[in-house]
Amino acid sequence: MTSSQTIADAPTVACCAPGVQPIGDEHAADLARVFKALGDPARVKLFSLIIASESGEMCVCDLTDPVGLSQPTVSHHMKLLVDAGLVTREQRGRWAYYAPTPGPLLAAVRHLAKQ
Amino acid sequence: MTSSQTIADAPTVACCAPGVQPIGDEHAADLARVFKALGDPARVKLFSLIIASESGEMCVCDLTDPVGLSQPTVSHHMKLLVDAGLVTREQRGRWAYYAPTPGPLLAAVRHLAKQ
């Protein structure tokens, strides 16, 4: 192939900046899952309660009243936060206890916003 | 009311920690909107491309190819990022240009994760 052929094969319109590669599909999905878990006001409240807890954890029995939701609904929201890696869950007798693990959120933001 | 009545009126079961107040409804909704905007892999990619742009902005014409989506689809995703305050949009002739404004994301995370 000659250089003239190479030039002829190149795109004829380049309006703006040179192409930049986005992050990969799998990584983008991982980051989106973390953000999506917090993309709901109830889960923002639940996460904020747990992360603000002085003891470093909260019983599900203490989460229902502040957010005004039933325990099954709270447990559903908490499962999404657990699945996203934003909290851990430990069952002790009758109650589940949740502790915050904000690492994935901080890592996601650091990756995106270069912080 | 006597002190014995006060005690009788108190909840008979207090399993765990004292109650903590969550953040308000409006603030929780604001934070959730920011996170929800990034709760999609395509929008994560688009935001990462714009924030990584050396010129500080990107033309919509340069966003379609890297994410493999049509311009109307990219524009839809970009509107959600604009509405969440994560990018600004400027029309110049035929093309829209987007610049990153990660402030709301950083503020949301700072509020939640005390960073």
mmCIF file of N, CA, C and O in Angstrom, chain A residues 15-18 20-25 27-29 31-32 35-36 38-41 44-45 47-49 51-52 55 58-59 61-62 66-67 95 97 102 105-106 109-110 112-115, chain B residues 15-18 20-25 27-29 31-32 35-36 38-41 44-45 47-49 51-52 55 58-59 61-62 66-67 95 97 102 105-106 109-110 112-115:
data_model
loop_
_atom_site.group_PDB
_atom_site.id
_atom_site.type_symbol
_atom_site.label_atom_id
_atom_site.label_comp_id
_atom_site.label_asym_id
_atom_site.label_seq_id
_atom_site.Cartn_x
_atom_site.Cartn_y
_atom_site.Cartn_z
ATOM 1 N N CYS A 15 -14.124 17.083 12.117
ATOM 2 C CA CYS A 15 -14.637 18.416 12.466
ATOM 3 C C CYS A 15 -13.909 19.041 13.635
ATOM 4 O O CYS A 15 -13.761 20.232 13.703
ATOM 5 N N CYS A 16 -13.441 18.193 14.552
ATOM 6 C CA CYS A 16 -13.056 18.821 15.818
ATOM 7 C C CYS A 16 -11.781 18.204 16.382
ATOM 8 O O CYS A 16 -10.760 18.188 15.745
ATOM 9 N N ALA A 17 -11.876 17.696 17.559
ATOM 10 C CA ALA A 17 -10.707 17.169 18.251
ATOM 11 C C ALA A 17 -10.397 15.765 17.776
ATOM 12 O O ALA A 17 -11.262 15.067 17.257
ATOM 13 N N PRO A 18 -9.139 15.326 17.950
ATOM 14 C CA PRO A 18 -8.821 13.941 17.605
ATOM 15 C C PRO A 18 -9.549 12.988 18.540
ATOM 16 O O PRO A 18 -9.908 13.338 19.654
ATOM 17 N N VAL A 20 -10.691 10.250 21.185
ATOM 18 C CA VAL A 20 -10.236 9.847 22.505
ATOM 19 C C VAL A 20 -10.958 8.548 22.832
ATOM 20 O O VAL A 20 -12.118 8.377 22.495
ATOM 21 N N GLN A 21 -10.246 7.626 23.461
ATOM 22 C CA GLN A 21 -10.880 6.356 23.801
ATOM 23 C C GLN A 21 -11.575 6.453 25.159
ATOM 24 O O GLN A 21 -10.995 6.958 26.126
ATOM 25 N N PRO A 22 -12.817 5.973 25.243
ATOM 26 C CA PRO A 22 -13.506 5.984 26.541
ATOM 27 C C PRO A 22 -13.021 4.822 27.387
ATOM 28 O O PRO A 22 -12.263 3.976 26.926
ATOM 29 N N ILE A 23 -13.444 4.794 28.639
ATOM 30 C CA ILE A 23 -13.128 3.646 29.471
ATOM 31 C C ILE A 23 -13.877 2.430 28.927
ATOM 32 O O ILE A 23 -14.872 2.565 28.211
ATOM 33 N N GLY A 24 -13.392 1.244 29.240
ATOM 34 C CA GLY A 24 -13.956 0.018 28.690
ATOM 35 C C GLY A 24 -15.372 -0.271 29.196
ATOM 36 O O GLY A 24 -15.809 0.283 30.201
ATOM 37 N N ASP A 25 -16.044 -1.163 28.466
ATOM 38 C CA ASP A 25 -17.428 -1.503 28.793
ATOM 39 C C ASP A 25 -17.585 -2.010 30.223
ATOM 40 O O ASP A 25 -18.486 -1.591 30.949
ATOM 41 N N HIS A 27 -15.594 -1.737 32.875
ATOM 42 C CA HIS A 27 -15.288 -0.722 33.887
ATOM 43 C C HIS A 27 -16.417 0.300 33.981
ATOM 44 O O HIS A 27 -16.824 0.710 35.075
ATOM 45 N N ALA A 28 -16.924 0.716 32.817
ATOM 46 C CA ALA A 28 -18.034 1.675 32.806
ATOM 47 C C ALA A 28 -19.251 1.090 33.519
ATOM 48 O O ALA A 28 -19.940 1.789 34.274
ATOM 49 N N ALA A 29 -19.496 -0.202 33.308
ATOM 50 C CA ALA A 29 -20.644 -0.846 33.966
ATOM 51 C C ALA A 29 -20.438 -0.902 35.480
ATOM 52 O O ALA A 29 -21.386 -0.704 36.255
ATOM 53 N N LEU A 31 -18.639 1.202 37.319
ATOM 54 C CA LEU A 31 -18.809 2.544 37.877
ATOM 55 C C LEU A 31 -20.288 2.924 37.893
ATOM 56 O O LEU A 31 -20.795 3.481 38.871
ATOM 57 N N ALA A 32 -20.991 2.602 36.806
ATOM 58 C CA ALA A 32 -22.409 2.958 36.722
ATOM 59 C C ALA A 32 -23.213 2.259 37.817
ATOM 60 O O ALA A 32 -24.154 2.838 38.369
ATOM 61 N N PHE A 35 -22.869 4.245 41.020
ATOM 62 C CA PHE A 35 -23.635 5.494 40.990
ATOM 63 C C PHE A 35 -25.142 5.215 40.990
ATOM 64 O O PHE A 35 -25.911 5.910 41.648
ATOM 65 N N LYS A 36 -25.549 4.185 40.258
ATOM 66 C CA LYS A 36 -26.982 3.871 40.184
ATOM 67 C C LYS A 36 -27.527 3.488 41.559
ATOM 68 O O LYS A 36 -28.676 3.792 41.895
ATOM 69 N N LEU A 38 -26.813 4.749 44.257
ATOM 70 C CA LEU A 38 -27.095 5.985 45.004
ATOM 71 C C LEU A 38 -28.019 6.915 44.211
ATOM 72 O O LEU A 38 -28.243 8.056 44.631
ATOM 73 N N GLY A 39 -28.557 6.448 43.119
ATOM 74 C CA GLY A 39 -29.426 7.268 42.281
ATOM 75 C C GLY A 39 -30.870 7.245 42.706
ATOM 76 O O GLY A 39 -31.768 7.318 41.858
ATOM 77 N N ASP A 40 -31.102 7.151 43.990
ATOM 78 C CA ASP A 40 -32.453 7.097 44.533
ATOM 79 C C ASP A 40 -32.432 7.804 45.892
ATOM 80 O O ASP A 40 -31.556 7.501 46.725
ATOM 81 N N PRO A 41 -33.375 8.731 46.133
ATOM 82 C CA PRO A 41 -33.331 9.507 47.383
ATOM 83 C C PRO A 41 -33.363 8.644 48.644
ATOM 84 O O PRO A 41 -32.682 8.969 49.618
ATOM 85 N N VAL A 44 -29.923 7.265 49.132
ATOM 86 C CA VAL A 44 -29.020 8.337 49.582
ATOM 87 C C VAL A 44 -29.204 8.550 51.084
ATOM 88 O O VAL A 44 -28.231 8.658 51.843
ATOM 89 N N LYS A 45 -30.460 8.588 51.527
ATOM 90 C CA LYS A 45 -30.722 8.787 52.962
ATOM 91 C C LYS A 45 -30.176 7.633 53.791
ATOM 92 O O LYS A 45 -29.550 7.845 54.831
ATOM 93 N N PHE A 47 -27.800 5.485 53.050
ATOM 94 C CA PHE A 47 -26.331 5.487 53.054
ATOM 95 C C PHE A 47 -25.798 6.601 53.955
ATOM 96 O O PHE A 47 -24.827 6.401 54.703
ATOM 97 N N SER A 48 -26.440 7.762 53.920
ATOM 98 C CA SER A 48 -25.976 8.885 54.746
ATOM 99 C C SER A 48 -26.154 8.573 56.230
ATOM 100 O O SER A 48 -25.328 8.966 57.052
ATOM 101 N N LEU A 49 -27.235 7.883 56.571
ATOM 102 C CA LEU A 49 -27.452 7.497 57.970
ATOM 103 C C LEU A 49 -26.360 6.542 58.441
ATOM 104 O O LEU A 49 -25.801 6.698 59.530
ATOM 105 N N ILE A 51 -23.379 5.969 57.153
ATOM 106 C CA ILE A 51 -22.027 6.534 57.160
ATOM 107 C C ILE A 51 -21.858 7.539 58.295
ATOM 108 O O ILE A 51 -20.741 7.780 58.751
ATOM 109 N N ALA A 52 -22.975 8.107 58.774
ATOM 110 C CA ALA A 52 -22.905 9.079 59.866
ATOM 111 C C ALA A 52 -22.987 8.412 61.237
ATOM 112 O O ALA A 52 -22.831 9.077 62.257
ATOM 113 N N SER A 55 -21.256 4.613 65.766
ATOM 114 C CA SER A 55 -20.735 3.279 66.100
ATOM 115 C C SER A 55 -20.128 2.586 64.893
ATOM 116 O O SER A 55 -19.556 1.504 65.014
ATOM 117 N N MET A 58 -25.121 0.329 61.492
ATOM 118 C CA MET A 58 -26.510 0.559 61.906
ATOM 119 C C MET A 58 -27.338 -0.684 61.712
ATOM 120 O O MET A 58 -27.201 -1.404 60.723
ATOM 121 N N CYS A 59 -28.207 -0.906 62.697
ATOM 122 C CA CYS A 59 -29.167 -2.007 62.640
ATOM 123 C C CYS A 59 -30.299 -1.617 61.691
ATOM 124 O O CYS A 59 -30.722 -0.462 61.672
ATOM 125 N N CYS A 61 -33.186 -2.158 62.095
ATOM 126 C CA CYS A 61 -34.302 -1.726 62.938
ATOM 127 C C CYS A 61 -34.247 -0.238 63.240
ATOM 128 O O CYS A 61 -35.255 0.358 63.609
ATOM 129 N N ASP A 62 -33.072 0.373 63.084
ATOM 130 C CA ASP A 62 -32.931 1.814 63.303
ATOM 131 C C ASP A 62 -33.016 2.610 62.013
ATOM 132 O O ASP A 62 -32.948 3.836 62.037
ATOM 133 N N PRO A 66 -36.306 6.575 60.464
ATOM 134 C CA PRO A 66 -35.801 7.840 59.905
ATOM 135 C C PRO A 66 -36.165 8.058 58.433
ATOM 136 O O PRO A 66 -36.316 9.196 58.004
ATOM 137 N N VAL A 67 -36.296 6.987 57.675
ATOM 138 C CA VAL A 67 -36.637 7.170 56.256
ATOM 139 C C VAL A 67 -38.123 6.956 55.984
ATOM 140 O O VAL A 67 -38.580 7.164 54.862
ATOM 141 N N TRP A 95 -31.517 -9.332 63.773
ATOM 142 C CA TRP A 95 -31.305 -8.106 63.010
ATOM 143 C C TRP A 95 -30.096 -8.165 62.074
ATOM 144 O O TRP A 95 -29.109 -8.809 62.378
ATOM 145 N N TYR A 97 -27.136 -5.872 60.427
ATOM 146 C CA TYR A 97 -26.378 -4.651 60.708
ATOM 147 C C TYR A 97 -25.573 -4.280 59.461
ATOM 148 O O TYR A 97 -24.975 -5.147 58.816
ATOM 149 N N PRO A 102 -17.335 3.046 51.793
ATOM 150 C CA PRO A 102 -17.436 4.031 50.701
ATOM 151 C C PRO A 102 -16.329 3.930 49.658
ATOM 152 O O PRO A 102 -16.317 4.706 48.705
ATOM 153 N N LEU A 105 -17.228 4.071 45.931
ATOM 154 C CA LEU A 105 -17.717 5.392 45.510
ATOM 155 C C LEU A 105 -16.551 6.355 45.339
ATOM 156 O O LEU A 105 -16.455 7.071 44.329
ATOM 157 N N LEU A 106 -15.655 6.357 46.315
ATOM 158 C CA LEU A 106 -14.505 7.267 46.228
ATOM 159 C C LEU A 106 -13.623 6.910 45.037
ATOM 160 O O LEU A 106 -13.139 7.799 44.324
ATOM 161 N N VAL A 109 -15.333 8.085 41.777
ATOM 162 C CA VAL A 109 -15.247 9.538 41.576
ATOM 163 C C VAL A 109 -13.821 9.935 41.266
ATOM 164 O O VAL A 109 -13.570 10.793 40.405
ATOM 165 N N ARG A 110 -12.875 9.311 41.968
ATOM 166 C CA ARG A 110 -11.463 9.619 41.720
ATOM 167 C C ARG A 110 -11.121 9.310 40.259
ATOM 168 O O ARG A 110 -10.423 10.065 39.601
ATOM 169 N N LEU A 112 -13.170 9.237 37.710
ATOM 170 C CA LEU A 112 -13.847 10.137 36.771
ATOM 171 C C LEU A 112 -13.340 11.561 36.877
ATOM 172 O O LEU A 112 -13.122 12.237 35.880
ATOM 173 N N ALA A 113 -13.205 12.031 38.107
ATOM 174 C CA ALA A 113 -12.953 13.465 38.294
ATOM 175 C C ALA A 113 -11.487 13.751 38.608
ATOM 176 O O ALA A 113 -11.155 14.896 38.900
ATOM 177 N N LYS A 114 -10.652 12.712 38.542
ATOM 178 C CA LYS A 114 -9.211 12.891 38.775
ATOM 179 C C LYS A 114 -8.937 13.544 40.112
ATOM 180 O O LYS A 114 -8.087 14.424 40.221
ATOM 181 N N GLN A 115 -9.719 13.161 41.139
ATOM 182 C CA GLN A 115 -9.518 13.720 42.481
ATOM 183 C C GLN A 115 -8.640 12.821 43.309
ATOM 184 O O GLN A 115 -8.800 11.624 43.271
ATOM 185 N N CYS B 15 -34.017 -1.769 70.282
ATOM 186 C CA CYS B 15 -33.038 -2.828 70.054
ATOM 187 C C CYS B 15 -31.621 -2.329 69.949
ATOM 188 O O CYS B 15 -30.694 -3.007 70.307
ATOM 189 N N CYS B 16 -31.452 -1.088 69.467
ATOM 190 C CA CYS B 16 -30.083 -0.791 69.039
ATOM 191 C C CYS B 16 -29.702 0.648 69.361
ATOM 192 O O CYS B 16 -29.800 1.094 70.489
ATOM 193 N N ALA B 17 -29.285 1.354 68.351
ATOM 194 C CA ALA B 17 -28.745 2.697 68.546
ATOM 195 C C ALA B 17 -29.881 3.719 68.638
ATOM 196 O O ALA B 17 -30.989 3.471 68.158
ATOM 197 N N PRO B 18 -29.612 4.880 69.245
ATOM 198 C CA PRO B 18 -30.622 5.934 69.249
ATOM 199 C C PRO B 18 -30.857 6.446 67.840
ATOM 200 O O PRO B 18 -30.001 6.319 66.965
ATOM 201 N N VAL B 20 -31.203 8.552 64.471
ATOM 202 C CA VAL B 20 -30.390 9.559 63.795
ATOM 203 C C VAL B 20 -31.257 10.132 62.685
ATOM 204 O O VAL B 20 -32.027 9.410 62.060
ATOM 205 N N GLN B 21 -31.164 11.421 62.463
ATOM 206 C CA GLN B 21 -31.966 12.040 61.412
ATOM 207 C C GLN B 21 -31.244 11.949 60.068
ATOM 208 O O GLN B 21 -30.045 12.256 59.984
ATOM 209 N N PRO B 22 -31.968 11.554 59.029
ATOM 210 C CA PRO B 22 -31.330 11.517 57.703
ATOM 211 C C PRO B 22 -31.304 12.918 57.105
ATOM 212 O O PRO B 22 -31.885 13.850 57.662
ATOM 213 N N ILE B 23 -30.645 13.073 55.982
ATOM 214 C CA ILE B 23 -30.682 14.348 55.280
ATOM 215 C C ILE B 23 -32.093 14.560 54.745
ATOM 216 O O ILE B 23 -32.872 13.625 54.593
ATOM 217 N N GLY B 24 -32.452 15.818 54.501
ATOM 218 C CA GLY B 24 -33.814 16.156 54.102
ATOM 219 C C GLY B 24 -34.194 15.621 52.729
ATOM 220 O O GLY B 24 -33.321 15.263 51.932
ATOM 221 N N ASP B 25 -35.512 15.610 52.487
ATOM 222 C CA ASP B 25 -36.031 15.064 51.229
ATOM 223 C C ASP B 25 -35.446 15.769 50.013
ATOM 224 O O ASP B 25 -35.026 15.119 49.045
ATOM 225 N N HIS B 27 -32.727 17.670 49.671
ATOM 226 C CA HIS B 27 -31.289 17.467 49.499
ATOM 227 C C HIS B 27 -30.999 16.053 48.994
ATOM 228 O O HIS B 27 -30.168 15.846 48.108
ATOM 229 N N ALA B 28 -31.710 15.073 49.553
ATOM 230 C CA ALA B 28 -31.524 13.687 49.107
ATOM 231 C C ALA B 28 -31.878 13.550 47.629
ATOM 232 O O ALA B 28 -31.187 12.853 46.876
ATOM 233 N N ALA B 29 -32.945 14.239 47.212
ATOM 234 C CA ALA B 29 -33.341 14.175 45.795
ATOM 235 C C ALA B 29 -32.275 14.814 44.906
ATOM 236 O O ALA B 29 -31.983 14.307 43.811
ATOM 237 N N LEU B 31 -29.010 15.048 45.525
ATOM 238 C CA LEU B 31 -27.843 14.156 45.450
ATOM 239 C C LEU B 31 -28.153 12.957 44.551
ATOM 240 O O LEU B 31 -27.332 12.545 43.734
ATOM 241 N N ALA B 32 -29.353 12.395 44.721
ATOM 242 C CA ALA B 32 -29.729 11.218 43.933
ATOM 243 C C ALA B 32 -29.740 11.541 42.443
ATOM 244 O O ALA B 32 -29.361 10.703 41.617
ATOM 245 N N PHE B 35 -26.178 11.350 41.130
ATOM 246 C CA PHE B 35 -25.701 9.966 41.021
ATOM 247 C C PHE B 35 -26.448 9.212 39.910
ATOM 248 O O PHE B 35 -25.850 8.440 39.167
ATOM 249 N N LYS B 36 -27.758 9.461 39.815
ATOM 250 C CA LYS B 36 -28.554 8.750 38.798
ATOM 251 C C LYS B 36 -28.072 9.100 37.386
ATOM 252 O O LYS B 36 -28.078 8.258 36.486
ATOM 253 N N LEU B 38 -25.181 9.486 36.456
ATOM 254 C CA LEU B 38 -24.002 8.664 36.149
ATOM 255 C C LEU B 38 -24.290 7.173 36.345
ATOM 256 O O LEU B 38 -23.363 6.359 36.267
ATOM 257 N N GLY B 39 -25.529 6.830 36.561
ATOM 258 C CA GLY B 39 -25.897 5.438 36.802
ATOM 259 C C GLY B 39 -26.179 4.659 35.531
ATOM 260 O O GLY B 39 -27.052 3.791 35.506
ATOM 261 N N ASP B 40 -25.457 4.983 34.504
ATOM 262 C CA ASP B 40 -25.636 4.340 33.198
ATOM 263 C C ASP B 40 -24.262 4.272 32.526
ATOM 264 O O ASP B 40 -23.555 5.285 32.457
ATOM 265 N N PRO B 41 -23.882 3.091 32.020
ATOM 266 C CA PRO B 41 -22.535 2.948 31.450
ATOM 267 C C PRO B 41 -22.237 3.931 30.312
ATOM 268 O O PRO B 41 -21.109 4.441 30.215
ATOM 269 N N VAL B 44 -21.474 7.254 31.870
ATOM 270 C CA VAL B 44 -20.153 7.201 32.506
ATOM 271 C C VAL B 44 -19.073 7.396 31.450
ATOM 272 O O VAL B 44 -18.125 8.167 31.634
ATOM 273 N N LYS B 45 -19.215 6.699 30.324
ATOM 274 C CA LYS B 45 -18.226 6.838 29.248
ATOM 275 C C LYS B 45 -18.182 8.266 28.708
ATOM 276 O O LYS B 45 -17.108 8.836 28.492
ATOM 277 N N PHE B 47 -19.137 11.062 30.133
ATOM 278 C CA PHE B 47 -18.583 11.994 31.114
ATOM 279 C C PHE B 47 -17.070 11.827 31.211
ATOM 280 O O PHE B 47 -16.327 12.813 31.298
ATOM 281 N N SER B 48 -16.604 10.572 31.160
ATOM 282 C CA SER B 48 -15.162 10.334 31.269
ATOM 283 C C SER B 48 -14.422 10.892 30.060
ATOM 284 O O SER B 48 -13.302 11.396 30.179
ATOM 285 N N LEU B 49 -15.036 10.808 28.892
ATOM 286 C CA LEU B 49 -14.411 11.379 27.695
ATOM 287 C C LEU B 49 -14.296 12.893 27.807
ATOM 288 O O LEU B 49 -13.250 13.479 27.502
ATOM 289 N N ILE B 51 -14.392 14.800 30.513
ATOM 290 C CA ILE B 51 -13.528 15.259 31.601
ATOM 291 C C ILE B 51 -12.052 15.006 31.261
ATOM 292 O O ILE B 51 -11.169 15.682 31.789
ATOM 293 N N ALA B 52 -11.800 14.042 30.367
ATOM 294 C CA ALA B 52 -10.420 13.734 29.986
ATOM 295 C C ALA B 52 -9.945 14.575 28.817
ATOM 296 O O ALA B 52 -8.770 14.527 28.446
ATOM 297 N N SER B 55 -8.637 19.770 25.737
ATOM 298 C CA SER B 55 -9.054 21.140 25.457
ATOM 299 C C SER B 55 -10.084 21.638 26.462
ATOM 300 O O SER B 55 -10.468 22.809 26.427
ATOM 301 N N MET B 58 -15.699 19.024 24.668
ATOM 302 C CA MET B 58 -15.786 18.104 23.528
ATOM 303 C C MET B 58 -17.023 18.405 22.699
ATOM 304 O O MET B 58 -18.098 18.702 23.226
ATOM 305 N N CYS B 59 -16.819 18.313 21.390
ATOM 306 C CA CYS B 59 -17.910 18.461 20.437
ATOM 307 C C CYS B 59 -18.728 17.171 20.433
ATOM 308 O O CYS B 59 -18.163 16.076 20.525
ATOM 309 N N CYS B 61 -19.887 15.854 18.044
ATOM 310 C CA CYS B 61 -19.470 15.105 16.854
ATOM 311 C C CYS B 61 -18.305 14.168 17.155
ATOM 312 O O CYS B 61 -18.057 13.229 16.399
ATOM 313 N N ASP B 62 -17.590 14.428 18.258
ATOM 314 C CA ASP B 62 -16.480 13.557 18.651
ATOM 315 C C ASP B 62 -16.881 12.535 19.705
ATOM 316 O O ASP B 62 -16.058 11.716 20.116
ATOM 317 N N PRO B 66 -16.668 7.173 19.765
ATOM 318 C CA PRO B 66 -16.049 6.417 20.869
ATOM 319 C C PRO B 66 -17.045 5.586 21.675
ATOM 320 O O PRO B 66 -16.669 4.554 22.226
ATOM 321 N N VAL B 67 -18.290 6.032 21.776
ATOM 322 C CA VAL B 67 -19.254 5.252 22.559
ATOM 323 C C VAL B 67 -20.137 4.372 21.669
ATOM 324 O O VAL B 67 -20.922 3.569 22.178
ATOM 325 N N TRP B 95 -22.665 22.495 15.791
ATOM 326 C CA TRP B 95 -22.324 21.525 16.832
ATOM 327 C C TRP B 95 -22.542 22.045 18.246
ATOM 328 O O TRP B 95 -22.378 23.232 18.517
ATOM 329 N N TYR B 97 -21.097 21.800 22.084
ATOM 330 C CA TYR B 97 -19.843 21.506 22.791
ATOM 331 C C TYR B 97 -20.155 21.358 24.280
ATOM 332 O O TYR B 97 -20.908 22.151 24.851
ATOM 333 N N PRO B 102 -17.583 19.047 37.269
ATOM 334 C CA PRO B 102 -17.738 17.944 38.232
ATOM 335 C C PRO B 102 -18.095 18.400 39.646
ATOM 336 O O PRO B 102 -18.245 17.560 40.538
ATOM 337 N N LEU B 105 -20.854 16.571 41.593
ATOM 338 C CA LEU B 105 -20.486 15.198 41.946
ATOM 339 C C LEU B 105 -19.548 15.194 43.155
ATOM 340 O O LEU B 105 -19.739 14.437 44.117
ATOM 341 N N LEU B 106 -18.553 16.077 43.110
ATOM 342 C CA LEU B 106 -17.601 16.129 44.216
ATOM 343 C C LEU B 106 -18.300 16.570 45.495
ATOM 344 O O LEU B 106 -18.039 16.027 46.580
ATOM 345 N N VAL B 109 -20.396 13.641 46.895
ATOM 346 C CA VAL B 109 -19.578 12.610 47.537
ATOM 347 C C VAL B 109 -18.979 13.128 48.834
ATOM 348 O O VAL B 109 -18.920 12.417 49.839
ATOM 349 N N ARG B 110 -18.562 14.380 48.808
ATOM 350 C CA ARG B 110 -17.995 14.980 50.017
ATOM 351 C C ARG B 110 -19.041 14.973 51.123
ATOM 352 O O ARG B 110 -18.752 14.666 52.276
ATOM 353 N N LEU B 112 -21.584 12.937 51.436
ATOM 354 C CA LEU B 112 -21.905 11.580 51.892
ATOM 355 C C LEU B 112 -20.733 10.914 52.585
ATOM 356 O O LEU B 112 -20.904 10.264 53.615
ATOM 357 N N ALA B 113 -19.559 11.054 51.985
ATOM 358 C CA ALA B 113 -18.433 10.255 52.475
ATOM 359 C C ALA B 113 -17.485 11.059 53.341
ATOM 360 O O ALA B 113 -16.435 10.542 53.720
ATOM 361 N N LYS B 114 -17.853 12.305 53.636
ATOM 362 C CA LYS B 114 -17.032 13.156 54.512
ATOM 363 C C LYS B 114 -15.600 13.267 54.013
ATOM 364 O O LYS B 114 -14.666 13.219 54.805
ATOM 365 N N GLN B 115 -15.448 13.349 52.690
ATOM 366 C CA GLN B 115 -14.096 13.473 52.123
ATOM 367 C C GLN B 115 -13.787 14.932 51.866
ATOM 368 O O GLN B 115 -14.594 15.632 51.318
#
